[in-house]
Every structure is written in structure tokens, then in C-alpha cells.
PDB file of C-alpha atoms in Angstrom:
ATOM      1  CA  MET A 107      90.963  49.478  55.787  1.00  0.00           C
ATOM      2  CA  PRO A 108      89.922  48.371  52.277  1.00  0.00           C
ATOM      3  CA  PRO A 109      90.811  44.772  51.385  1.00  0.00           C
ATOM      4  CA  ARG A 110      94.041  44.314  49.514  1.00  0.00           C
ATOM      5  CA  LYS A 111      93.686  43.615  45.783  1.00  0.00           C
ATOM      6  CA  PRO A 112      94.953  40.136  44.875  1.00  0.00           C
ATOM      7  CA  GLY A 113      98.532  40.120  43.634  1.00  0.00           C
ATOM      8  CA  THR A 114      99.356  43.601  44.921  1.00  0.00           C
ATOM      9  CA  LEU A 115     101.849  44.711  47.542  1.00  0.00           C
ATOM     10  CA  LEU A 116     101.249  47.199  50.336  1.00  0.00           C
ATOM     11  CA  PRO A 117     103.383  50.365  50.208  1.00  0.00           C
ATOM     12  CA  LEU A 118     105.548  49.160  53.118  1.00  0.00           C
ATOM     13  CA  GLU A 119     106.118  45.786  51.443  1.00  0.00           C
ATOM     14  CA  ALA A 120     107.204  47.600  48.295  1.00  0.00           C
ATOM     15  CA  ASP A 121     109.469  49.880  50.386  1.00  0.00           C
ATOM     16  CA  ILE A 122     111.080  46.812  51.977  1.00  0.00           C
ATOM     17  CA  LEU A 123     111.780  45.165  48.628  1.00  0.00           C
ATOM     18  CA  ILE A 124     113.215  48.351  47.147  1.00  0.00           C
ATOM     19  CA  ALA A 125     115.400  48.995  50.221  1.00  0.00           C
ATOM     20  CA  ALA A 126     116.561  45.368  50.185  1.00  0.00           C
ATOM     21  CA  VAL A 127     117.526  45.402  46.519  1.00  0.00           C
ATOM     22  CA  LEU A 128     119.394  48.693  46.915  1.00  0.00           C
ATOM     23  CA  GLU A 129     121.250  47.326  49.943  1.00  0.00           C
ATOM     24  CA  ARG A 130     122.109  44.160  48.035  1.00  0.00           C
ATOM     25  CA  ARG A 131     123.461  46.111  45.076  1.00  0.00           C
ATOM     26  CA  GLY A 132     125.473  48.127  47.603  1.00  0.00           C
ATOM     27  CA  GLY A 133     127.144  44.899  48.748  1.00  0.00           C
ATOM     28  CA  GLN A 134     124.904  44.121  51.736  1.00  0.00           C
ATOM     29  CA  ALA A 135     123.407  40.677  51.059  1.00  0.00           C
ATOM     30  CA  THR A 136     121.475  40.371  54.325  1.00  0.00           C
ATOM     31  CA  PHE A 137     119.511  42.853  56.405  1.00  0.00           C
ATOM     32  CA  HIS A 138     117.755  42.894  59.761  1.00  0.00           C
ATOM     33  CA  GLY A 139     114.578  44.476  61.096  1.00  0.00           C
ATOM     34  CA  PHE A 140     115.870  47.626  62.729  1.00  0.00           C
ATOM     35  CA  GLY A 141     118.476  48.273  60.016  1.00  0.00           C
ATOM     36  CA  LEU A 142     115.720  48.073  57.440  1.00  0.00           C
ATOM     37  CA  ALA A 143     113.473  50.452  59.411  1.00  0.00           C
ATOM     38  CA  ARG A 144     116.338  52.960  59.528  1.00  0.00           C
ATOM     39  CA  VAL A 145     117.083  52.634  55.796  1.00  0.00           C
ATOM     40  CA  ILE A 146     113.404  53.185  54.932  1.00  0.00           C
ATOM     41  CA  GLN A 147     113.215  56.181  57.264  1.00  0.00           C
ATOM     42  CA  GLU A 148     116.279  57.793  55.689  1.00  0.00           C
ATOM     43  CA  GLN A 149     115.280  56.891  52.138  1.00  0.00           C
ATOM     44  CA  TYR A 150     111.864  58.510  52.397  1.00  0.00           C
ATOM     45  CA  GLY A 151     112.782  61.233  54.900  1.00  0.00           C
ATOM     46  CA  SER A 152     110.170  60.034  57.423  1.00  0.00           C
ATOM     47  CA  ARG A 153     110.157  61.552  60.883  1.00  0.00           C
ATOM     48  CA  SER A 154     109.591  58.217  62.614  1.00  0.00           C
ATOM     49  CA  LEU A 155     110.745  54.636  62.230  1.00  0.00           C
ATOM     50  CA  THR A 156     108.328  51.958  61.011  1.00  0.00           C
ATOM     51  CA  ALA A 157     106.310  50.472  63.879  1.00  0.00           C
ATOM     52  CA  HIS A 158     107.378  47.082  65.210  1.00  0.00           C
ATOM     53  CA  GLY A 159     104.102  45.303  64.456  1.00  0.00           C
ATOM     54  CA  THR A 160     103.801  46.728  60.947  1.00  0.00           C
ATOM     55  CA  LEU A 161     107.404  45.966  60.031  1.00  0.00           C
ATOM     56  CA  TYR A 162     107.530  42.359  61.210  1.00  0.00           C
ATOM     57  CA  LYS A 163     104.099  41.537  59.839  1.00  0.00           C
ATOM     58  CA  ALA A 164     105.204  42.819  56.418  1.00  0.00           C
ATOM     59  CA  LEU A 165     108.471  40.852  56.596  1.00  0.00           C
ATOM     60  CA  ASN A 166     106.529  37.694  57.499  1.00  0.00           C
ATOM     61  CA  ARG A 167     104.231  38.173  54.544  1.00  0.00           C
ATOM     62  CA  LEU A 168     107.081  38.717  52.095  1.00  0.00           C
ATOM     63  CA  GLU A 169     108.682  35.550  53.427  1.00  0.00           C
ATOM     64  CA  ASP A 170     105.396  33.650  53.021  1.00  0.00           C
ATOM     65  CA  LEU A 171     105.273  34.865  49.411  1.00  0.00           C
ATOM     66  CA  GLY A 172     108.750  33.424  48.833  1.00  0.00           C
ATOM     67  CA  LEU A 173     110.305  36.834  48.172  1.00  0.00           C
ATOM     68  CA  LEU A 174     112.520  36.748  51.279  1.00  0.00           C
ATOM     69  CA  THR A 175     114.213  34.077  53.355  1.00  0.00           C
ATOM     70  CA  SER A 176     115.436  34.498  56.903  1.00  0.00           C
ATOM     71  CA  ASP A 177     117.557  32.805  59.507  1.00  0.00           C
ATOM     72  CA  TRP A 178     119.048  33.598  62.885  1.00  0.00           C
ATOM     73  CA  GLU A 179     122.476  35.177  62.909  1.00  0.00           C
ATOM     74  CA  ASP A 180     125.321  32.759  63.521  1.00  0.00           C
ATOM     75  CA  PRO A 181     126.130  33.048  67.267  1.00  0.00           C
ATOM     76  CA  ALA A 182     129.845  32.871  66.436  1.00  0.00           C
ATOM     77  CA  GLN A 183     129.523  36.017  64.325  1.00  0.00           C
ATOM     78  CA  ALA A 184     127.175  37.934  66.615  1.00  0.00           C
ATOM     79  CA  VAL A 185     128.634  40.803  68.616  1.00  0.00           C
ATOM     80  CA  ALA A 186     128.956  39.921  72.326  1.00  0.00           C
ATOM     81  CA  GLY A 187     126.235  41.428  74.491  1.00  0.00           C
ATOM     82  CA  ARG A 188     123.880  42.013  71.562  1.00  0.00           C
ATOM     83  CA  PRO A 189     120.810  39.798  71.004  1.00  0.00           C
ATOM     84  CA  ARG A 190     121.064  37.671  67.882  1.00  0.00           C
ATOM     85  CA  ARG A 191     119.503  39.256  64.816  1.00  0.00           C
ATOM     86  CA  ARG A 192     117.117  37.616  62.412  1.00  0.00           C
ATOM     87  CA  LEU A 193     118.791  38.135  59.042  1.00  0.00           C
ATOM     88  CA  TYR A 194     116.700  38.455  55.894  1.00  0.00           C
ATOM     89  CA  GLN A 195     117.781  37.936  52.328  1.00  0.00           C
ATOM     90  CA  LEU A 196     116.086  38.490  48.983  1.00  0.00           C
ATOM     91  CA  THR A 197     115.380  35.318  47.021  1.00  0.00           C
ATOM     92  CA  ALA A 198     115.944  35.223  43.263  1.00  0.00           C
ATOM     93  CA  GLN A 199     112.210  35.723  42.822  1.00  0.00           C
ATOM     94  CA  GLY A 200     112.356  38.565  45.346  1.00  0.00           C
ATOM     95  CA  MET A 201     115.072  40.301  43.300  1.00  0.00           C
ATOM     96  CA  HIS A 202     112.983  39.966  40.172  1.00  0.00           C
ATOM     97  CA  ILE A 203     109.848  41.306  41.894  1.00  0.00           C
ATOM     98  CA  ALA A 204     111.805  44.138  43.545  1.00  0.00           C
ATOM     99  CA  ASP A 205     112.950  45.343  40.122  1.00  0.00           C
ATOM    100  CA  ARG A 206     109.368  45.173  38.855  1.00  0.00           C
ATOM    101  CA  VAL A 207     108.138  47.046  41.935  1.00  0.00           C
ATOM    102  CA  ARG A 208     110.606  49.846  41.247  1.00  0.00           C
ATOM    103  CA  ALA A 209     109.366  50.058  37.680  1.00  0.00           C
ATOM    104  CA  ASP A 210     105.736  50.063  38.877  1.00  0.00           C
ATOM    105  CA  ARG A 211     106.510  52.885  41.302  1.00  0.00           C
ATOM    106  CA  THR A 212     108.246  54.935  38.621  1.00  0.00           C
ATOM    107  CA  ALA A 213     105.283  54.453  36.295  1.00  0.00           C
ATOM    108  CA  GLY A 214     102.820  55.352  39.092  1.00  0.00           C
ATOM    109  CA  ARG A 215     101.254  51.874  39.142  1.00  0.00           C
ATOM    110  CA  ILE A 216     100.303  49.859  42.236  1.00  0.00           C
ATOM    111  CA  PRO A 217     103.230  47.493  42.950  1.00  0.00           C
ATOM    112  CA  ARG A 218     102.400  43.845  42.244  1.00  0.00           C
ATOM    113  CA  PHE A 219     104.041  40.519  42.954  1.00  0.00           C
ATOM    114  CA  ALA A 220     101.842  38.577  40.545  1.00  0.00           C
ATOM    115  CA  PRO A 221     100.643  39.536  37.068  1.00  0.00           C
ATOM    116  CA  GLU A 222      97.163  41.022  36.883  1.00  0.00           C
ATOM    117  CA  THR A 223      94.515  38.538  35.771  1.00  0.00           C
ATOM    118  CA  ALA A 224      92.049  39.626  33.151  1.00  0.00           C
TER     119      ALA A 224
ATOM    120  CA  MET B 209     124.469  52.213  80.114  1.00  0.00           C
ATOM    121  CA  ARG B 210     120.745  52.548  79.485  1.00  0.00           C
ATOM    122  CA  THR B 211     118.838  54.956  81.666  1.00  0.00           C
ATOM    123  CA  PRO B 212     115.470  54.009  83.209  1.00  0.00           C
ATOM    124  CA  PRO B 213     113.020  55.601  80.689  1.00  0.00           C
ATOM    125  CA  THR B 214     114.579  53.726  77.783  1.00  0.00           C
ATOM    126  CA  ARG B 215     114.725  50.482  79.680  1.00  0.00           C
ATOM    127  CA  ARG B 216     111.133  50.840  80.849  1.00  0.00           C
ATOM    128  CA  ALA B 217     109.941  51.516  77.307  1.00  0.00           C
ATOM    129  CA  ALA B 218     111.822  48.468  76.022  1.00  0.00           C
ATOM    130  CA  HIS B 219     110.410  46.320  78.815  1.00  0.00           C
ATOM    131  CA  LEU B 220     106.908  47.505  78.003  1.00  0.00           C
ATOM    132  CA  ALA B 221     107.365  46.624  74.318  1.00  0.00           C
ATOM    133  CA  ILE B 222     108.623  43.141  75.236  1.00  0.00           C
ATOM    134  CA  TRP B 223     105.835  42.727  77.731  1.00  0.00           C
ATOM    135  CA  TRP B 224     103.232  43.620  75.112  1.00  0.00           C
ATOM    136  CA  ALA B 225     104.812  41.116  72.714  1.00  0.00           C
ATOM    137  CA  ARG B 226     104.531  38.442  75.404  1.00  0.00           C
ATOM    138  CA  CYS B 227     100.820  39.301  75.699  1.00  0.00           C
ATOM    139  CA  TYR B 228      99.956  38.940  72.045  1.00  0.00           C
ATOM    140  CA  THR B 229     102.161  35.889  71.509  1.00  0.00           C
ATOM    141  CA  ARG B 230     100.663  34.078  74.495  1.00  0.00           C
ATOM    142  CA  ARG B 231      99.396  30.612  73.547  1.00  0.00           C
ATOM    143  CA  LEU B 232     100.975  30.743  70.104  1.00  0.00           C
ATOM    144  CA  PRO B 233     103.252  27.844  69.093  1.00  0.00           C
ATOM    145  CA  ASP B 234     106.624  28.257  70.843  1.00  0.00           C
ATOM    146  CA  PRO B 235     108.745  28.685  67.685  1.00  0.00           C
ATOM    147  CA  VAL B 236     106.431  31.441  66.402  1.00  0.00           C
ATOM    148  CA  ALA B 237     106.345  33.289  69.732  1.00  0.00           C
ATOM    149  CA  GLU B 238     110.084  32.928  70.321  1.00  0.00           C
ATOM    150  CA  ARG B 239     110.891  34.202  66.867  1.00  0.00           C
ATOM    151  CA  ARG B 240     108.791  37.338  67.313  1.00  0.00           C
ATOM    152  CA  LEU B 241     110.191  37.983  70.794  1.00  0.00           C
ATOM    153  CA  GLY B 242     113.757  37.387  69.606  1.00  0.00           C
ATOM    154  CA  GLU B 243     113.356  39.768  66.687  1.00  0.00           C
ATOM    155  CA  LEU B 244     111.853  42.413  68.927  1.00  0.00           C
ATOM    156  CA  ARG B 245     114.620  42.097  71.539  1.00  0.00           C
ATOM    157  CA  SER B 246     117.226  42.520  68.825  1.00  0.00           C
ATOM    158  CA  ASP B 247     115.332  45.441  67.246  1.00  0.00           C
ATOM    159  CA  LEU B 248     114.970  47.269  70.579  1.00  0.00           C
ATOM    160  CA  HIS B 249     118.647  46.780  71.383  1.00  0.00           C
ATOM    161  CA  ASP B 250     119.726  48.060  67.962  1.00  0.00           C
ATOM    162  CA  HIS B 251     117.279  50.982  68.120  1.00  0.00           C
ATOM    163  CA  ILE B 252     118.457  52.133  71.544  1.00  0.00           C
ATOM    164  CA  THR B 253     122.175  51.752  70.867  1.00  0.00           C
ATOM    165  CA  ASP B 254     121.870  53.437  67.461  1.00  0.00           C
ATOM    166  CA  ASP B 255     119.977  56.418  68.873  1.00  0.00           C
ATOM    167  CA  GLN B 256     122.360  56.683  71.819  1.00  0.00           C
ATOM    168  CA  ALA B 257     125.300  56.709  69.397  1.00  0.00           C
ATOM    169  CA  ARG B 258     123.600  59.593  67.560  1.00  0.00           C
ATOM    170  CA  GLY B 259     123.404  61.515  70.837  1.00  0.00           C
ATOM    171  CA  THR B 260     119.593  61.384  71.095  1.00  0.00           C
ATOM    172  CA  ALA B 261     118.206  62.238  74.529  1.00  0.00           C
ATOM    173  CA  ASP B 262     117.109  59.240  76.527  1.00  0.00           C
ATOM    174  CA  TRP B 263     113.514  60.384  76.984  1.00  0.00           C
ATOM    175  CA  ARG B 264     113.252  60.925  73.238  1.00  0.00           C
ATOM    176  CA  ILE B 265     114.493  57.385  72.549  1.00  0.00           C
ATOM    177  CA  ALA B 266     111.938  56.058  75.044  1.00  0.00           C
ATOM    178  CA  LEU B 267     109.165  57.994  73.284  1.00  0.00           C
ATOM    179  CA  SER B 268     110.312  56.681  69.918  1.00  0.00           C
ATOM    180  CA  VAL B 269     110.212  53.087  71.223  1.00  0.00           C
ATOM    181  CA  MET B 270     106.743  53.660  72.704  1.00  0.00           C
ATOM    182  CA  SER B 271     105.562  55.253  69.487  1.00  0.00           C
ATOM    183  CA  ARG B 272     106.755  52.298  67.392  1.00  0.00           C
ATOM    184  CA  MET B 273     105.032  49.916  69.750  1.00  0.00           C
ATOM    185  CA  ALA B 274     101.758  51.878  69.879  1.00  0.00           C
ATOM    186  CA  ARG B 275     101.548  52.392  66.101  1.00  0.00           C
ATOM    187  CA  GLY B 276     102.082  48.673  65.581  1.00  0.00           C
ATOM    188  CA  LEU B 277      99.324  47.499  67.932  1.00  0.00           C
ATOM    189  CA  PRO B 278      96.702  46.919  65.205  1.00  0.00           C
ATOM    190  CA  ALA B 279      99.204  45.016  63.060  1.00  0.00           C
ATOM    191  CA  ASP B 280     100.195  42.906  66.074  1.00  0.00           C
ATOM    192  CA  ALA B 281      96.545  42.042  66.725  1.00  0.00           C
ATOM    193  CA  VAL B 282      95.920  41.158  63.056  1.00  0.00           C
ATOM    194  CA  TRP B 283      99.097  39.074  62.855  1.00  0.00           C
ATOM    195  CA  ARG B 284      98.151  37.215  66.031  1.00  0.00           C
ATOM    196  CA  SER B 285      94.591  36.551  64.860  1.00  0.00           C
ATOM    197  CA  ARG B 286      95.851  35.140  61.543  1.00  0.00           C
ATOM    198  CA  ILE B 287      98.065  32.633  63.313  1.00  0.00           C
ATOM    199  CA  ARG B 288      95.592  31.738  66.015  1.00  0.00           C
ATOM    200  CA  PRO B 289      92.251  33.550  66.249  1.00  0.00           C
ATOM    201  CA  TRP B 290      91.394  35.341  69.475  1.00  0.00           C
ATOM    202  CA  THR B 291      88.878  33.201  71.315  1.00  0.00           C
ATOM    203  CA  GLY B 292      87.041  33.089  74.641  1.00  0.00           C
ATOM    204  CA  ASP B 293      89.220  34.185  77.546  1.00  0.00           C
ATOM    205  CA  VAL B 294      91.991  35.590  75.369  1.00  0.00           C
ATOM    206  CA  LEU B 295      89.451  37.770  73.566  1.00  0.00           C
ATOM    207  CA  LYS B 296      88.051  39.006  76.896  1.00  0.00           C
ATOM    208  CA  SER B 297      91.565  39.936  78.042  1.00  0.00           C
ATOM    209  CA  PHE B 298      92.152  41.826  74.839  1.00  0.00           C
ATOM    210  CA  ALA B 299      88.812  43.612  75.201  1.00  0.00           C
ATOM    211  CA  ALA B 300      89.796  44.638  78.733  1.00  0.00           C
ATOM    212  CA  ILE B 301      93.045  46.108  77.418  1.00  0.00           C
ATOM    213  CA  LEU B 302      91.222  48.040  74.716  1.00  0.00           C
ATOM    214  CA  ALA B 303      88.436  49.309  76.960  1.00  0.00           C
ATOM    215  CA  ALA B 304      90.694  50.582  79.732  1.00  0.00           C
ATOM    216  CA  GLY B 305      93.244  51.990  77.307  1.00  0.00           C
ATOM    217  CA  LEU B 306      90.766  53.711  75.009  1.00  0.00           C
ATOM    218  CA  ALA B 307      88.885  55.440  77.838  1.00  0.00           C
ATOM    219  CA  LEU B 308      91.972  57.113  79.284  1.00  0.00           C
ATOM    220  CA  ALA B 309      93.506  57.714  75.870  1.00  0.00           C
ATOM    221  CA  ALA B 310      90.350  59.620  74.863  1.00  0.00           C
ATOM    222  CA  VAL B 311      90.826  61.932  77.846  1.00  0.00           C
ATOM    223  CA  GLY B 312      94.483  62.331  76.889  1.00  0.00           C
ATOM    224  CA  VAL B 313      93.652  63.225  73.286  1.00  0.00           C
ATOM    225  CA  LEU B 314      91.100  65.793  74.474  1.00  0.00           C
ATOM    226  CA  ALA B 315      93.716  67.311  76.774  1.00  0.00           C
ATOM    227  CA  ILE B 316      96.194  67.526  73.889  1.00  0.00           C
ATOM    228  CA  LEU B 317      93.624  69.094  71.558  1.00  0.00           C
ATOM    229  CA  TYR B 318      92.430  71.580  74.162  1.00  0.00           C
ATOM    230  CA  GLY B 319      96.000  72.305  75.251  1.00  0.00           C
ATOM    231  CA  SER B 320      97.306  72.969  71.740  1.00  0.00           C
ATOM    232  CA  GLY B 321      94.285  75.143  70.878  1.00  0.00           C
ATOM    233  CA  ASP B 322      94.701  77.110  74.065  1.00  0.00           C
ATOM    234  CA  ASP B 323      98.492  77.316  73.770  1.00  0.00           C
ATOM    235  CA  SER B 324      98.953  75.434  77.049  1.00  0.00           C
ATOM    236  CA  PRO B 325     102.024  73.237  76.705  1.00  0.00           C
ATOM    237  CA  GLY B 326     101.496  71.886  80.237  1.00  0.00           C
ATOM    238  CA  LEU B 327      98.109  70.484  79.261  1.00  0.00           C
ATOM    239  CA  VAL B 328      99.575  68.876  76.156  1.00  0.00           C
ATOM    240  CA  LEU B 329     102.167  67.167  78.343  1.00  0.00           C
ATOM    241  CA  ILE B 330      99.442  65.969  80.706  1.00  0.00           C
ATOM    242  CA  GLY B 331      97.564  64.600  77.699  1.00  0.00           C
ATOM    243  CA  ILE B 332     100.613  62.715  76.489  1.00  0.00           C
ATOM    244  CA  LEU B 333     101.199  61.313  79.985  1.00  0.00           C
ATOM    245  CA  LEU B 334      97.546  60.250  80.197  1.00  0.00           C
ATOM    246  CA  ILE B 335      97.800  58.380  76.911  1.00  0.00           C
ATOM    247  CA  ILE B 336     100.968  56.621  78.018  1.00  0.00           C
ATOM    248  CA  GLY B 337      99.379  55.872  81.401  1.00  0.00           C
ATOM    249  CA  ALA B 338      96.240  54.625  79.681  1.00  0.00           C
ATOM    250  CA  PHE B 339      98.222  52.162  77.711  1.00  0.00           C
ATOM    251  CA  ILE B 340     100.153  50.882  80.712  1.00  0.00           C
ATOM    252  CA  ILE B 341      97.008  50.528  82.851  1.00  0.00           C
ATOM    253  CA  GLY B 342      95.119  48.841  80.046  1.00  0.00           C
ATOM    254  CA  VAL B 343      97.885  46.372  79.395  1.00  0.00           C
ATOM    255  CA  ARG B 344      98.282  45.574  83.102  1.00  0.00           C
ATOM    256  CA  THR B 345      94.544  45.029  83.412  1.00  0.00           C
ATOM    257  CA  GLY B 346      94.586  42.600  80.549  1.00  0.00           C
ATOM    258  CA  HIS B 347      97.658  40.838  81.914  1.00  0.00           C
ATOM    259  CA  ARG B 348      96.126  40.333  85.373  1.00  0.00           C
ATOM    260  CA  ARG B 349      92.943  39.054  83.826  1.00  0.00           C
ATOM    261  CA  GLY B 350      94.878  36.673  81.609  1.00  0.00           C
ATOM    262  CA  ARG B 351      96.810  35.348  84.601  1.00  0.00           C
ATOM    263  CA  SER B 352      93.662  34.764  86.642  1.00  0.00           C
ATOM    264  CA  VAL B 353      92.101  32.942  83.688  1.00  0.00           C
ATOM    265  CA  ASP B 354      95.216  30.764  83.399  1.00  0.00           C
ATOM    266  CA  HIS B 355      95.084  30.096  87.135  1.00  0.00           C
ATOM    267  CA  ARG B 356      91.408  29.095  86.988  1.00  0.00           C
ATOM    268  CA  ARG B 357      92.067  26.831  84.043  1.00  0.00           C
ATOM    269  CA  ASN B 358      94.996  25.126  85.782  1.00  0.00           C
ATOM    270  CA  THR B 359      92.901  24.658  88.921  1.00  0.00           C
ATOM    271  CA  ARG B 360      90.101  23.130  86.891  1.00  0.00           C
ATOM    272  CA  HIS B 361      92.431  20.902  84.820  1.00  0.00           C
ATOM    273  CA  PRO B 362      95.528  20.262  86.932  1.00  0.00           C
TER     274      PRO B 362
END
């Protein structure tokens, strides 16, 4: 696999940000791993769900970049018999970047989280 | 209630996660395992609610796990590089898995070219079997290495 260009996002990372911002505008402030995989699958009409390793590695990276935050679901609010979910949320910077990513996609550019250096 | 194929697939995915999170800091390993447990539960219950056949859900779980193997390995190596015994265990998994998977892929290719659905099924089963055998090999090796280390440094 070719090395990633500095400041750019992988397609899945861009998909996550776009799905997250659409969910947020639809009134869903937080999201979890499987829910996100399902949204991405339906949004892009994929036959299969995103692989576990790929999905959680991408979420970790977006969190490291400060575009997402996450925390464990409050046990009091979790449904009985279901494992607690890790809930993710877009940060203010994440919202800003997600909008830019959508614009980059529309314009056919590689999505970036940092401006290109000359 | 979950039927055996789904449960076995979920157990295999958790078991693989335990392998690649072995010897990582506890909070990091527990977070990944917790997320995976929740994901598998949501995946299975969601597909069951949609009326998906159990074997198909199991295949979907296995497929998600298998497609994510390289990302799991990269993620693990970024947090704590594979070294010494851990690397040997991982090499054992790859070697055993790849050999049988190659036979499985050949069976699928030959079977689809020859319009032999039975052979395709055998190929798929070989690939799944290859993965399970490879992972078990690596696990046993890892356990014996742990045992030797504990014996040497009680």
C-alpha cells in the first residue's frame, strides 16, 4: 500500500466523518462502531459491512487527530443484556473538517484534515 | 437465541482479538475487546431482526474479521511492535493459514471455472478451516512460550 500523503484522510476516514456529520444533523449526537458500519454500508450501497480491524483502526486515528472523542456508554442507560457500547462524537474541529471533506469529495479532491503545505 | 454457527463465529472473532491484543497495556486491550463484543452483539441482533439466515450472519462476521486482519496487525504493531516470541507466533498463524487458504482459493477458482458448486463450497470450508487451524497453532505456541517464560522467571 502506498504511504499516506501528509494531511490527507483515507477514504474510510472520510466516510466516517461524513456519516457522523449527517447523523448529527439528523439529531443523533453520538454513534457507535456497528451503527456506523451499517450507515456507511447503506449510504454507499456496499454489499458488506466494514471490517472490524479497519473500522476501529480508523476510529482510533480520527480520535488521535482530535476529530472525534469517545467514551463508554453510561451503564444506567445501556440496554440490559447488551454489552456497553463505545460512543463516539464529533468534536468542533471534527465538524469543521467533515464539512471540508464533503466539499473535497464533491470537487473530486483527496479529503484532507490539514491544509496542503507548499 | 443465537444458534451455534453465529456464536462460533463471534467467539472466533473475540479469540482473534485476544491474540493480537496480548501483552498490550490493559486499558488498550480491554477497550478493543469491549468494542468488538458490543459490535458483534449489535451485528448479530440486527441481522437476526432483519430475518437473515444464521449461517449467513456467521459468514458475515467471519468476513469482517478476515478482511480486518491486516489492519489489526498494523494497529497492534503501532502500539507495541511485534517482537521475538510474539512475532514467531504470528508467523506460525500466517504460515499455516496461508498454506491451506491457497488450496482453498485454488478449489474455488477451479470449481467456479468448472461450474462445480460443491468444489467452491469445499474451497470456502478449506479457507475457513485454514484460518481456524492457523490461529490455534499460533495460540498454542504463544501459550507454550508464556509457560516457558514463567518457568524461567517465576
